[in-house]
XYZ file of C-alpha atoms in Angstrom:
170
model
C 34.921 -9.069 67.210
C 31.875 -8.687 68.843
C 32.051 -5.696 66.440
C 30.485 -7.187 63.703
C 27.472 -7.918 62.884
C 25.733 -11.235 61.012
C 22.221 -11.332 59.850
C 20.347 -13.883 57.931
C 19.100 -12.027 55.470
C 15.405 -13.396 54.282
C 15.532 -15.257 51.057
C 16.283 -13.537 47.376
C 16.037 -13.937 44.121
C 17.798 -16.430 41.981
C 18.403 -17.420 38.924
C 21.281 -19.804 37.671
C 21.990 -20.009 34.083
C 24.188 -21.699 32.518
C 25.611 -22.374 28.785
C 28.319 -20.500 26.649
C 28.988 -17.264 28.543
C 28.566 -14.449 25.629
C 24.759 -16.568 25.366
C 24.135 -16.133 28.208
C 25.426 -12.517 28.082
C 23.239 -11.219 25.482
C 20.653 -13.019 27.234
C 20.580 -11.662 30.416
C 21.764 -8.261 29.142
C 18.811 -8.085 27.528
C 16.572 -8.932 29.269
C 18.497 -6.934 32.788
C 20.405 -4.237 31.585
C 23.661 -5.373 33.140
C 26.701 -6.639 31.410
C 28.153 -10.039 31.449
C 30.822 -9.838 33.975
C 34.060 -10.357 33.033
C 35.554 -13.654 35.322
C 35.154 -13.679 38.798
C 33.659 -9.939 38.998
C 29.621 -8.835 39.095
C 27.852 -6.252 37.480
C 24.194 -3.955 37.755
C 21.319 -2.868 36.608
C 18.811 -1.434 38.894
C 18.080 -3.670 41.528
C 20.083 -6.374 40.020
C 23.193 -7.777 39.689
C 24.919 -10.653 37.205
C 27.736 -12.947 39.168
C 30.232 -14.203 37.658
C 30.027 -17.994 39.249
C 32.809 -20.494 36.954
C 33.587 -20.539 32.677
C 29.640 -21.244 31.506
C 27.162 -20.261 34.658
C 26.057 -16.829 35.409
C 24.186 -15.860 38.616
C 21.897 -13.595 38.796
C 20.060 -11.842 41.921
C 16.838 -9.789 42.546
C 14.260 -9.868 44.057
C 12.575 -12.733 45.334
C 8.739 -12.457 43.796
C 10.387 -11.204 40.672
C 12.236 -14.553 39.845
C 9.582 -16.918 38.284
C 9.626 -14.149 35.193
C 12.681 -12.569 34.647
C 14.310 -17.281 34.946
C 10.501 -17.298 31.867
C 11.874 -14.205 30.268
C 15.555 -15.271 29.745
C 14.621 -19.443 29.491
C 12.406 -17.556 25.909
C 15.880 -15.634 25.726
C 18.004 -18.444 25.304
C 14.485 -21.245 23.490
C 16.715 -22.330 20.413
C 19.673 -22.158 22.737
C 21.864 -24.380 24.410
C 21.199 -23.449 27.941
C 19.189 -23.423 31.186
C 18.365 -21.387 33.415
C 16.989 -22.617 37.073
C 15.477 -20.118 39.751
C 17.698 -21.051 42.706
C 15.985 -18.692 45.598
C 15.242 -21.122 47.688
C 17.649 -23.207 47.735
C 20.080 -20.419 48.890
C 20.269 -19.293 52.331
C 22.340 -15.409 52.680
C 24.470 -13.727 55.364
C 25.639 -10.236 55.667
C 28.817 -10.135 57.285
C 28.981 -6.104 58.166
C 31.269 -3.798 60.801
C 34.591 -3.544 62.315
C 36.015 -6.872 62.090
C 33.928 -8.728 59.032
C 37.219 -8.915 57.029
C 38.629 -10.729 59.780
C 35.399 -12.787 60.159
C 36.257 -13.797 56.410
C 39.325 -14.690 56.723
C 39.691 -17.321 59.877
C 37.418 -19.341 57.817
C 38.093 -18.656 54.193
C 41.692 -19.673 52.471
C 41.364 -15.021 50.393
C 43.484 -13.047 50.807
C 41.078 -10.254 50.937
C 43.618 -7.251 50.347
C 43.659 -8.933 47.162
C 39.849 -8.737 46.068
C 38.221 -6.613 43.188
C 35.651 -4.276 44.551
C 33.369 -6.572 43.016
C 35.297 -9.480 42.911
C 32.582 -12.763 43.670
C 35.191 -15.048 45.458
C 33.364 -18.673 45.559
C 35.703 -20.670 47.986
C 34.944 -23.096 50.801
C 33.762 -20.797 54.020
C 35.250 -23.677 56.875
C 33.263 -27.343 55.371
C 31.226 -25.717 52.612
C 30.565 -24.551 49.634
C 30.044 -19.850 49.621
C 30.828 -17.707 47.908
C 31.257 -13.777 48.506
C 31.717 -9.908 47.325
C 31.588 -7.035 48.796
C 28.767 -5.088 49.940
C 29.818 -1.686 51.808
C 30.954 -1.508 55.880
C 30.801 -6.341 54.942
C 30.626 -8.979 52.704
C 27.317 -10.811 51.172
C 27.369 -14.081 51.636
C 25.498 -16.863 49.591
C 26.004 -21.167 50.583
C 23.556 -23.935 50.416
C 20.398 -23.093 52.512
C 20.979 -27.181 53.318
C 23.995 -26.117 55.876
C 23.069 -22.185 56.508
C 22.560 -23.709 60.433
C 26.278 -24.522 60.484
C 27.314 -21.713 57.580
C 25.711 -18.750 60.993
C 27.016 -20.791 63.481
C 30.745 -20.274 62.064
C 29.911 -17.206 61.197
C 28.971 -15.810 64.517
C 31.311 -17.599 66.470
C 34.702 -16.144 64.398
C 32.559 -12.930 65.078
C 32.827 -13.530 68.449
C 28.928 -12.983 68.467
C 27.736 -17.244 69.200
C 25.526 -17.816 72.710
C 28.077 -20.613 72.916
C 30.566 -18.236 73.025
C 29.488 -15.003 75.046
C 28.172 -17.197 77.112
C 31.614 -18.353 77.856
């Protein structure tokens, strides 16, 4: 699958919000214009994307430098609510898996039927041995995982794609 590219991306702004989804959704839409996504889906407006992560959690993706100010705006919007807002940009790593073999790379590492994955669906799963989330982008997928396991994630992705230096040298 050397027709597949694995690209480690620069840090992006990520804000996790926990609480009642309807309440979070109203605040996120007021601040970003992104509507509340349905279960396991995402929505986007401008440079912002909101991911449904669990029944009480959303993740807002934005520019890295924008995240602190957006988090402050969201904290103010949710001041009277039982909710948490946290910038987690530096705690996550982001990868793009692109090219004709991208689907096979994900399929070989995660127990997911990609034929059933909706266009805007966000899938939380295990990638090899680590928790990860991914969604479709153009001709591939974008994947996020904890930064503490980023090197392992990159290695297993490259191994599955046949682009890891140890695989190429074999």
